[in-house]
Coordinates of C-alpha atoms in Angstrom, one line a residue:
M53 CA 8.9 21.6 -23.6
T54 CA 9.9 18.2 -24.3
G55 CA 12.9 18.6 -22.0
K56 CA 10.7 19.8 -19.2
K57 CA 8.5 16.7 -20.1
L58 CA 11.8 14.4 -19.8
M59 CA 12.7 15.8 -16.7
C60 CA 9.6 15.3 -15.0
Y61 CA 9.3 11.8 -16.4
F62 CA 12.8 11.0 -14.9
H63 CA 11.7 12.5 -11.5
L64 CA 8.7 10.4 -11.2
N65 CA 10.7 7.6 -12.5
I66 CA 13.4 7.9 -9.5
V67 CA 10.1 8.8 -7.0
L68 CA 8.5 5.3 -8.0
Q69 CA 11.7 3.5 -8.1
R70 CA 12.4 5.0 -4.2
L71 CA 8.7 3.8 -3.4
V72 CA 9.0 0.4 -4.4
N73 CA 12.0 0.0 -2.8
H74 CA 10.9 1.3 0.8
T75 CA 8.2 -1.1 0.2
I76 CA 10.5 -4.5 -0.6
L77 CA 12.3 -3.2 2.4
D78 CA 9.3 -2.9 4.6
E79 CA 8.3 -6.4 3.5
Q80 CA 11.4 -8.0 4.3
M81 CA 11.9 -6.1 7.1
S82 CA 8.5 -7.5 8.8
R83 CA 9.1 -10.9 7.5
K84 CA 12.0 -10.9 9.4
L85 CA 10.5 -9.7 12.8
E86 CA 7.9 -12.6 12.1
L87 CA 10.3 -15.1 11.6
E88 CA 12.3 -13.7 14.7
Q89 CA 9.4 -14.1 16.7
S90 CA 8.1 -17.4 15.6
L91 CA 11.6 -18.5 16.3
Q92 CA 11.2 -17.2 20.0
M93 CA 7.8 -18.9 20.5
L94 CA 9.6 -22.0 19.2
H95 CA 12.5 -21.7 21.6
N96 CA 10.3 -20.8 24.4
Q97 CA 7.8 -23.8 24.0
S98 CA 10.9 -26.3 23.9
R99 CA 12.0 -25.0 27.4

């Protein structure tokens, strides 16, 4: 019983970690996109 519980907890931990990693990655990607867009806008204005 305890072994099964432990496995379940372990699995949950992995799932949570993946979720966290994905959200961090998504945030970084959107920030990068925003940066690129603002840089592009600045570049267009200077022309």
